[in-house]
Amino acid sequence: RRLVALTERSYQSANKTALITDSHHGKTGADGQDGSYLCELLVGQGYTVHGLVRHHSEVHSQKPSRRMGTGAAVQHHYGDVLDPFSLIKILRLASPDEVYHLAAQSHVGLSFSTSSYTSDVDALGTLRVLEAIVALGMEKRVRFYNACSSEVFGDVKERVQNENTPFNPRSPYAVSKLYSYYTTVNFRDQGVFAVNGILFNHESPRRGMDFVTRKISRAVALIHHGRRCVLTLGNLNSYRDWGHARDYVRGMWLMMQQPEPEDFVLATGETHSVRKFVEEAFRMIGIDIEWRGKGVSEVGVDASTGRLLVQTDPALYRPLDVGYLHGSPQKAKEVLGWKPEITFQQLVREMVMADIRALEDGSDL
Ligand code: GDP
């Protein structure tokens, strides 16, 4: 296998143009966690970056561009993956070399209560972007990245999951992502440079508040500031392979610079429980958590004072949950020369510290 290093790639990034579809619930294109990091990477590489913007009444807010730090460098266009005409217009206008399709209803828990909508956005949305590329006759020059997800492994069939592990999706979100996966493969088989990044969970201080890691880091920051008492969670015994989004967008970009389109897993190769994330996050503010009780009545208390800090609520359990994800980044290491640089402890620290700082300086969203 040919190892394409950043310095010696054949497919040059100078003067290239990228279109990012992102953040179906955000205020602007390229405003979601991954879109914003990807944007920074691409702008730094000299790309012209276009973002698909969903209409939102707060679209003129200054916050996203301030947070991204690249707001001015990104050209936003109104559109929606639910609207094929808007995709055709934006693709024609941006004329991209690379399309990073990140737009999704990305919350697994929410997909149970909005299953039809999630399928429309996540499954058919991917089809619409690919069909629009072909309808415009751009399929020979446009490279397409699909944000697939480790959720497709679901109730896992192998202890460590890689590109060859059988899929077993467990949520409307995962089923929709599997549709997007096979749609991407089918277009690739017809000659389009189309790749799936099967990304395990990736977090950062920009992660949405309704994902478990950010919910924990923010609650720990609030507790540190004496502003809230108890963190309420669902399943504490779920395991995830958590990496940092900044590392993962680099992997996405590397997939798009390869001579041939192929699918890759991006993961850290480590797995930790939600419980462990909670313990690690509290450790950052000098608190050791001691667990007491069992099942739904289990609580986490400050080991030195006995103060109640964590509780569980059955309402936060999902109808079906994925209990264990643990990925192998072996192929990405060998072929892309990619490896995650930010460790689990560094990730937790960065998230907790960022939330503490945001509360201090009032930039907290
Ligand atoms: P996901 O892996 O994409 O579903 O990412 P999440 O961060 O939403 O959830 C990761 C795991 O944490 C899942 O197994 C959830 O069931 C579990 N979990 C436990 N408590 C919570 C909670 O309060 N919110 C969320 N989002 N997940 C929770």
Tab-separated table of C-alpha atoms and ligand atoms in Angstrom:
chain	number	residue	atom	x	y	z
A	1	ARG	CA	0.000	0.000	0.000
A	2	ARG	CA	1.193	3.474	-0.831
A	3	LEU	CA	1.565	5.756	2.113
A	4	VAL	CA	0.577	9.251	1.086
A	5	ALA	CA	2.311	11.673	3.412
A	6	LEU	CA	1.077	15.228	3.772
A	7	THR	CA	4.176	16.507	2.002
A	8	GLU	CA	4.362	14.110	-0.922
A	9	ARG	CA	0.822	13.693	-2.164
A	10	SER	CA	0.074	13.650	-5.838
A	11	TYR	CA	-3.301	15.313	-5.501
A	12	GLN	CA	-2.434	18.888	-4.568
A	13	SER	CA	-4.559	20.999	-2.273
A	14	ALA	CA	-3.447	24.384	-3.595
A	15	ASN	CA	-6.340	26.355	-5.070
A	16	LYS	CA	-8.818	23.631	-4.352
A	17	THR	CA	-12.417	24.265	-3.441
A	18	ALA	CA	-14.434	22.308	-0.903
A	19	LEU	CA	-18.131	22.235	-0.104
A	20	ILE	CA	-19.155	21.152	3.388
A	21	THR	CA	-22.702	20.136	4.162
A	22	ASP	CA	-22.943	20.190	7.913
A	23	SER	CA	-24.826	20.678	11.078
A	24	HIS	CA	-28.411	20.039	10.154
A	25	HIS	CA	-29.438	21.737	13.358
A	26	GLY	CA	-26.768	24.386	13.503
A	27	LYS	CA	-27.086	27.957	12.475
A	28	THR	CA	-24.704	28.001	9.536
A	29	GLY	CA	-22.987	25.590	7.182
A	30	ALA	CA	-19.748	24.217	8.531
A	31	ASP	CA	-20.836	25.281	11.993
A	32	GLY	CA	-21.166	21.872	13.601
A	33	GLN	CA	-18.323	20.371	15.567
A	34	ASP	CA	-16.754	18.483	12.657
A	35	GLY	CA	-17.546	21.133	10.054
A	36	SER	CA	-15.855	23.851	12.064
A	37	TYR	CA	-12.640	21.847	12.625
A	38	LEU	CA	-12.648	20.698	9.005
A	39	CYS	CA	-13.109	24.270	7.852
A	40	GLU	CA	-10.114	25.404	9.853
A	41	LEU	CA	-7.999	22.608	8.397
A	42	LEU	CA	-9.062	23.317	4.807
A	43	VAL	CA	-8.663	27.084	5.071
A	44	GLY	CA	-5.205	26.466	6.530
A	45	GLN	CA	-4.410	24.320	3.466
A	46	GLY	CA	-5.380	27.148	1.126
A	47	TYR	CA	-8.794	25.827	0.111
A	48	THR	CA	-11.729	27.994	-0.796
A	49	VAL	CA	-14.491	26.665	1.452
A	50	HIS	CA	-18.231	26.799	0.858
A	51	GLY	CA	-20.739	25.821	3.488
A	52	LEU	CA	-24.316	24.744	3.019
A	53	VAL	CA	-26.473	26.890	5.286
A	54	ARG	CA	-29.839	25.790	6.559
A	55	HIS	CA	-32.164	28.662	7.161
A	56	HIS	CA	-32.369	29.453	10.823
A	57	SER	CA	-33.786	32.529	12.449
A	58	GLU	CA	-30.495	33.072	14.268
A	59	VAL	CA	-28.410	32.704	11.138
A	60	HIS	CA	-26.955	36.159	11.547
A	61	SER	CA	-25.674	35.466	15.035
A	62	GLN	CA	-21.989	36.270	15.451
A	63	LYS	CA	-21.369	33.272	17.640
A	64	PRO	CA	-20.628	30.532	15.078
A	65	SER	CA	-18.028	32.465	13.118
A	66	ARG	CA	-16.440	33.691	16.328
A	67	ARG	CA	-16.234	30.137	17.528
A	68	MET	CA	-14.932	28.793	14.234
A	69	GLY	CA	-12.406	31.542	13.805
A	70	THR	CA	-12.737	31.042	10.059
A	71	GLY	CA	-16.133	32.584	9.534
A	72	ALA	CA	-14.971	35.160	7.039
A	73	ALA	CA	-13.101	32.561	5.001
A	74	VAL	CA	-16.186	30.441	4.429
A	75	GLN	CA	-18.809	31.305	1.863
A	76	HIS	CA	-22.238	30.323	3.056
A	77	HIS	CA	-25.138	29.362	0.806
A	78	TYR	CA	-28.704	28.711	1.833
A	79	GLY	CA	-29.808	25.167	1.159
A	80	ASP	CA	-30.913	21.911	2.692
A	81	VAL	CA	-30.206	18.251	2.017
A	82	LEU	CA	-33.983	17.813	2.035
A	83	ASP	CA	-34.176	20.102	-1.017
A	84	PRO	CA	-32.499	18.632	-4.137
A	85	PHE	CA	-32.809	21.857	-6.140
A	86	SER	CA	-30.880	23.777	-3.529
A	87	LEU	CA	-28.115	21.171	-3.715
A	88	ILE	CA	-27.889	21.472	-7.491
A	89	LYS	CA	-27.680	25.264	-7.283
A	90	ILE	CA	-25.004	25.252	-4.581
A	91	LEU	CA	-22.908	22.613	-6.308
A	92	ARG	CA	-23.046	24.570	-9.571
A	93	LEU	CA	-22.131	27.807	-7.835
A	94	ALA	CA	-19.336	26.422	-5.653
A	95	SER	CA	-18.008	24.019	-8.286
A	96	PRO	CA	-16.096	22.071	-5.620
A	97	ASP	CA	-13.246	19.612	-6.015
A	98	GLU	CA	-14.216	17.942	-2.753
A	99	VAL	CA	-17.593	17.547	-1.077
A	100	TYR	CA	-17.606	16.678	2.628
A	101	HIS	CA	-21.092	15.469	3.377
A	102	LEU	CA	-21.506	15.882	7.120
A	103	ALA	CA	-25.128	17.076	7.261
A	104	ALA	CA	-27.163	14.811	9.498
A	105	GLN	CA	-29.610	14.556	12.311
A	106	SER	CA	-26.726	13.259	14.379
A	107	HIS	CA	-28.302	12.403	17.713
A	108	VAL	CA	-28.939	8.673	18.131
A	109	GLY	CA	-31.359	9.095	21.041
A	110	LEU	CA	-33.425	11.674	19.163
A	111	SER	CA	-33.620	9.386	16.119
A	112	PHE	CA	-36.024	7.119	18.038
A	113	SER	CA	-38.565	9.928	18.346
A	114	THR	CA	-37.924	11.391	14.861
A	115	SER	CA	-37.227	8.240	12.859
A	116	SER	CA	-38.834	9.280	9.583
A	117	TYR	CA	-37.200	12.712	9.633
A	118	THR	CA	-33.809	11.207	10.571
A	119	SER	CA	-34.065	8.787	7.647
A	120	ASP	CA	-34.996	11.570	5.262
A	121	VAL	CA	-32.011	13.709	6.268
A	122	ASP	CA	-29.390	11.035	6.925
A	123	ALA	CA	-30.258	8.367	4.345
A	124	LEU	CA	-31.985	10.171	1.469
A	125	GLY	CA	-29.972	13.360	2.114
A	126	THR	CA	-26.827	11.475	1.111
A	127	LEU	CA	-28.513	10.086	-1.990
A	128	ARG	CA	-29.645	13.588	-2.982
A	129	VAL	CA	-26.139	15.049	-2.758
A	130	LEU	CA	-24.678	12.210	-4.845
A	131	GLU	CA	-27.493	12.378	-7.410
A	132	ALA	CA	-27.032	16.141	-7.669
A	133	ILE	CA	-23.309	15.670	-8.407
A	134	VAL	CA	-24.160	13.201	-11.177
A	135	ALA	CA	-27.051	15.298	-12.538
A	136	LEU	CA	-24.593	18.158	-13.017
A	137	GLY	CA	-22.082	15.902	-14.783
A	138	MET	CA	-19.535	16.617	-12.033
A	139	GLU	CA	-18.954	13.005	-11.061
A	140	LYS	CA	-15.616	12.716	-12.853
A	141	ARG	CA	-13.934	15.514	-10.945
A	142	VAL	CA	-15.738	15.810	-7.594
A	143	ARG	CA	-14.513	13.718	-4.693
A	144	PHE	CA	-17.196	12.823	-2.153
A	145	TYR	CA	-16.776	12.064	1.545
A	146	ASN	CA	-19.664	10.471	3.435
A	147	ALA	CA	-19.767	10.765	7.206
A	148	CYS	CA	-20.669	7.204	8.103
A	149	SER	CA	-20.663	6.175	11.746
A	150	SER	CA	-19.509	3.391	14.059
A	151	GLU	CA	-23.175	3.136	15.084
A	152	VAL	CA	-23.610	0.849	12.033
A	153	PHE	CA	-21.816	-1.873	14.061
A	154	GLY	CA	-24.567	-1.587	16.676
A	155	ASP	CA	-24.906	-4.780	18.666
A	156	VAL	CA	-21.359	-5.650	17.682
A	157	LYS	CA	-20.515	-8.921	15.950
A	158	GLU	CA	-16.798	-8.685	16.748
A	159	ARG	CA	-14.991	-7.500	19.870
A	160	VAL	CA	-12.915	-4.952	17.937
A	161	GLN	CA	-14.590	-3.480	14.890
A	162	ASN	CA	-12.870	-2.712	11.593
A	163	GLU	CA	-13.786	-2.202	7.915
A	164	ASN	CA	-14.702	-5.903	7.561
A	165	THR	CA	-16.867	-6.265	10.660
A	166	PRO	CA	-20.508	-7.180	9.839
A	167	PHE	CA	-23.011	-4.391	10.470
A	168	ASN	CA	-25.814	-4.745	13.001
A	169	PRO	CA	-27.515	-1.346	13.413
A	170	ARG	CA	-29.635	-0.661	16.502
A	171	SER	CA	-31.331	2.706	15.920
A	172	PRO	CA	-33.103	4.664	13.172
A	173	TYR	CA	-29.938	6.768	13.038
A	174	ALA	CA	-27.717	3.732	12.460
A	175	VAL	CA	-30.049	2.231	9.834
A	176	SER	CA	-30.033	5.566	7.964
A	177	LYS	CA	-26.240	5.777	8.128
A	178	LEU	CA	-26.066	2.245	6.743
A	179	TYR	CA	-28.223	3.336	3.807
A	180	SER	CA	-25.829	6.234	3.241
A	181	TYR	CA	-22.884	3.828	3.439
A	182	TYR	CA	-24.197	1.504	0.718
A	183	THR	CA	-25.361	4.424	-1.431
A	184	THR	CA	-21.815	5.800	-1.315
A	185	VAL	CA	-20.391	2.372	-2.218
A	186	ASN	CA	-22.814	2.060	-5.149
A	187	PHE	CA	-21.826	5.422	-6.586
A	188	ARG	CA	-18.168	4.490	-6.155
A	189	ASP	CA	-18.797	1.261	-8.050
A	190	GLN	CA	-20.148	3.420	-10.874
A	191	GLY	CA	-16.912	5.415	-11.019
A	192	VAL	CA	-17.406	8.284	-8.559
A	193	PHE	CA	-14.544	9.001	-6.125
A	194	ALA	CA	-16.755	8.397	-3.099
A	195	VAL	CA	-15.543	7.256	0.320
A	196	ASN	CA	-17.072	6.373	3.663
A	197	GLY	CA	-15.373	7.435	6.845
A	198	ILE	CA	-16.666	5.049	9.508
A	199	LEU	CA	-15.905	7.300	12.447
A	200	PHE	CA	-16.120	6.217	16.042
A	201	ASN	CA	-17.325	8.837	18.547
A	202	HIS	CA	-15.306	12.008	18.374
A	203	GLU	CA	-15.744	14.820	20.826
A	204	SER	CA	-14.362	18.260	21.670
A	205	PRO	CA	-15.377	21.429	23.509
A	206	ARG	CA	-17.548	22.136	20.436
A	207	ARG	CA	-19.623	18.963	20.873
A	208	GLY	CA	-23.366	19.554	21.192
A	209	MET	CA	-24.682	19.724	24.751
A	210	ASP	CA	-26.950	16.702	24.289
A	211	PHE	CA	-24.094	14.235	23.743
A	212	VAL	CA	-22.983	12.470	26.872
A	213	THR	CA	-19.381	13.741	26.971
A	214	ARG	CA	-20.322	17.394	26.706
A	215	LYS	CA	-23.205	16.945	29.098
A	216	ILE	CA	-20.687	15.607	31.622
A	217	SER	CA	-17.977	18.227	31.025
A	218	ARG	CA	-20.466	21.045	31.289
A	219	ALA	CA	-22.051	19.688	34.455
A	220	VAL	CA	-18.618	19.254	36.032
A	221	ALA	CA	-17.801	22.872	35.139
A	222	LEU	CA	-21.090	24.049	36.654
A	223	ILE	CA	-20.437	22.042	39.818
A	224	HIS	CA	-16.909	23.465	39.971
A	225	HIS	CA	-18.439	26.946	39.921
A	226	GLY	CA	-21.022	25.924	42.521
A	227	ARG	CA	-23.824	26.563	40.038
A	228	ARG	CA	-25.496	23.170	39.851
A	229	CYS	CA	-25.719	20.178	42.065
A	230	VAL	CA	-26.459	16.905	40.296
A	231	LEU	CA	-25.520	15.421	36.907
A	232	THR	CA	-28.357	13.178	35.652
A	233	LEU	CA	-27.458	10.462	33.137
A	234	GLY	CA	-28.874	7.317	31.530
A	235	ASN	CA	-26.821	4.182	30.886
A	236	LEU	CA	-23.488	4.505	32.728
A	237	ASN	CA	-22.240	1.133	31.536
A	238	SER	CA	-22.084	1.903	27.855
A	239	TYR	CA	-18.590	1.776	26.284
A	240	ARG	CA	-17.391	4.114	23.560
A	241	ASP	CA	-14.160	4.582	21.645
A	242	TRP	CA	-13.880	8.343	22.145
A	243	GLY	CA	-11.393	10.416	20.148
A	244	HIS	CA	-10.924	14.123	19.480
A	245	ALA	CA	-12.742	15.678	16.497
A	246	ARG	CA	-9.638	17.646	15.496
A	247	ASP	CA	-7.777	14.376	14.845
A	248	TYR	CA	-10.730	12.891	12.985
A	249	VAL	CA	-11.200	15.699	10.445
A	250	ARG	CA	-7.539	15.241	9.495
A	251	GLY	CA	-8.373	11.606	8.773
A	252	MET	CA	-11.355	12.643	6.625
A	253	TRP	CA	-9.156	14.926	4.575
A	254	LEU	CA	-6.469	12.242	4.141
A	255	MET	CA	-9.083	9.802	2.784
A	256	MET	CA	-9.901	12.357	0.099
A	257	GLN	CA	-6.247	12.738	-0.975
A	258	GLN	CA	-5.713	9.054	-1.795
A	259	PRO	CA	-5.112	7.773	-5.317
A	260	GLU	CA	-8.107	5.411	-5.006
A	261	PRO	CA	-11.382	5.809	-3.115
A	262	GLU	CA	-11.650	3.432	-0.156
A	263	ASP	CA	-13.564	3.262	3.123
A	264	PHE	CA	-11.769	3.717	6.444
A	265	VAL	CA	-12.499	3.301	10.117
A	266	LEU	CA	-11.199	6.111	12.324
A	267	ALA	CA	-10.930	5.161	15.985
A	268	THR	CA	-8.479	5.394	18.850
A	269	GLY	CA	-8.323	1.658	19.536
A	270	GLU	CA	-9.291	2.282	23.197
A	271	THR	CA	-12.700	1.978	24.777
A	272	HIS	CA	-14.009	3.522	28.005
A	273	SER	CA	-17.335	3.456	29.803
A	274	VAL	CA	-19.560	6.475	30.403
A	275	ARG	CA	-18.868	5.802	34.087
A	276	LYS	CA	-15.117	6.143	33.432
A	277	PHE	CA	-15.667	9.423	31.560
A	278	VAL	CA	-17.592	10.752	34.563
A	279	GLU	CA	-14.820	9.711	36.974
A	280	GLU	CA	-12.105	11.227	34.798
A	281	ALA	CA	-14.011	14.496	34.348
A	282	PHE	CA	-14.561	14.939	38.090
A	283	ARG	CA	-10.906	14.100	38.718
A	284	MET	CA	-10.040	17.214	36.682
A	285	ILE	CA	-11.616	19.340	39.411
A	286	GLY	CA	-10.098	17.302	42.222
A	287	ILE	CA	-13.130	15.153	43.050
A	288	ASP	CA	-13.029	11.342	43.359
A	289	ILE	CA	-16.382	9.766	42.577
A	290	GLU	CA	-17.586	6.841	44.665
A	291	TRP	CA	-20.477	4.781	43.242
A	292	ARG	CA	-23.243	3.609	45.553
A	293	GLY	CA	-26.306	1.453	44.881
A	294	LYS	CA	-27.277	-0.552	41.801
A	295	GLY	CA	-29.192	-0.083	38.545
A	296	VAL	CA	-31.461	2.948	38.319
A	297	SER	CA	-30.881	3.782	41.961
A	298	GLU	CA	-27.106	3.960	41.537
A	299	VAL	CA	-25.589	7.317	42.427
A	300	GLY	CA	-22.151	8.899	42.349
A	301	VAL	CA	-21.000	10.833	45.400
A	302	ASP	CA	-17.947	12.889	46.281
A	303	ALA	CA	-15.768	10.248	48.012
A	304	SER	CA	-14.453	12.731	50.540
A	305	THR	CA	-17.682	14.517	51.491
A	306	GLY	CA	-20.458	12.107	50.495
A	307	ARG	CA	-22.159	14.904	48.505
A	308	LEU	CA	-24.488	13.605	45.763
A	309	LEU	CA	-23.078	14.536	42.339
A	310	VAL	CA	-24.383	11.964	39.831
A	311	GLN	CA	-27.729	10.201	39.528
A	312	THR	CA	-29.454	8.166	36.831
A	313	ASP	CA	-32.892	8.581	35.313
A	314	PRO	CA	-34.610	5.706	33.428
A	315	ALA	CA	-36.099	8.297	31.051
A	316	LEU	CA	-32.585	8.844	29.673
A	317	TYR	CA	-32.153	5.194	28.707
A	318	ARG	CA	-32.737	4.494	25.004
A	319	PRO	CA	-35.308	1.947	23.754
A	320	LEU	CA	-32.295	0.102	22.279
A	321	ASP	CA	-28.732	1.047	23.110
A	322	VAL	CA	-25.353	0.197	21.694
A	323	GLY	CA	-23.492	-1.065	24.719
A	324	TYR	CA	-19.976	-1.441	23.400
A	325	LEU	CA	-17.939	0.153	20.607
A	326	HIS	CA	-14.216	-0.387	20.166
A	327	GLY	CA	-12.621	0.378	16.823
A	328	SER	CA	-9.415	-0.610	15.099
A	329	PRO	CA	-7.628	2.243	13.292
A	330	GLN	CA	-5.142	-0.222	11.758
A	331	LYS	CA	-6.054	0.346	8.109
A	332	ALA	CA	-6.039	4.142	8.515
A	333	LYS	CA	-2.631	3.897	10.156
A	334	GLU	CA	-1.171	1.749	7.399
A	335	VAL	CA	-2.703	3.411	4.362
A	336	LEU	CA	-3.271	7.027	5.430
A	337	GLY	CA	-0.446	7.321	7.920
A	338	TRP	CA	-3.136	8.586	10.330
A	339	LYS	CA	-3.131	8.171	14.060
A	340	PRO	CA	-4.948	10.047	16.783
A	341	GLU	CA	-2.675	12.433	18.664
A	342	ILE	CA	-4.970	13.475	21.523
A	343	THR	CA	-5.392	10.924	24.312
A	344	PHE	CA	-8.561	10.152	26.249
A	345	GLN	CA	-7.278	12.021	29.328
A	346	GLN	CA	-6.289	15.051	27.235
A	347	LEU	CA	-9.719	15.067	25.603
A	348	VAL	CA	-11.545	14.987	28.935
A	349	ARG	CA	-9.264	17.687	30.332
A	350	GLU	CA	-9.723	19.962	27.321
A	351	MET	CA	-13.514	19.626	27.449
A	352	VAL	CA	-13.802	20.240	31.191
A	353	MET	CA	-11.350	23.161	31.141
A	354	ALA	CA	-13.074	24.751	28.145
A	355	ASP	CA	-16.444	24.585	29.905
A	356	ILE	CA	-14.966	26.016	33.098
A	357	ARG	CA	-13.398	28.892	31.138
A	358	ALA	CA	-16.581	29.519	29.153
A	359	LEU	CA	-18.514	29.956	32.405
A	360	GLU	CA	-15.859	32.316	33.697
A	361	ASP	CA	-15.647	34.571	30.665
A	362	GLY	CA	-19.339	34.415	29.798
A	363	SER	CA	-18.752	32.937	26.316
A	364	ASP	CA	-20.718	29.843	27.297
A	365	LEU	CA	-23.422	29.238	24.632
B	1	GDP	P1	-23.728	8.102	20.507
B	1	GDP	O1	-22.733	7.021	20.729
B	1	GDP	O2	-23.622	8.729	19.160
B	1	GDP	O3	-25.105	7.695	20.817
B	1	GDP	O4	-23.276	9.284	21.519
B	1	GDP	P2	-23.930	9.834	22.878
B	1	GDP	O5	-22.901	10.719	23.487
B	1	GDP	O6	-25.266	10.453	22.618
B	1	GDP	O7	-24.159	8.540	23.770
B	1	GDP	C1	-23.103	7.689	24.133
B	1	GDP	C2	-23.589	6.668	25.141
B	1	GDP	O8	-23.847	7.342	26.375
B	1	GDP	C3	-24.890	5.964	24.766
B	1	GDP	O9	-24.762	4.577	25.028
B	1	GDP	C4	-25.925	6.567	25.704
B	1	GDP	O10	-26.988	5.668	26.041
B	1	GDP	C5	-25.064	6.855	26.919
B	1	GDP	N1	-25.651	7.862	27.809
B	1	GDP	C6	-25.849	7.747	29.148
B	1	GDP	N2	-26.426	8.842	29.641
B	1	GDP	C7	-26.604	9.693	28.596
B	1	GDP	C8	-27.170	11.001	28.499
B	1	GDP	O11	-27.628	11.605	29.471
B	1	GDP	N3	-27.157	11.571	27.250
B	1	GDP	C9	-26.637	10.923	26.156
B	1	GDP	N4	-26.633	11.542	24.959
B	1	GDP	N5	-26.130	9.675	26.229
B	1	GDP	C10	-26.108	9.071	27.434
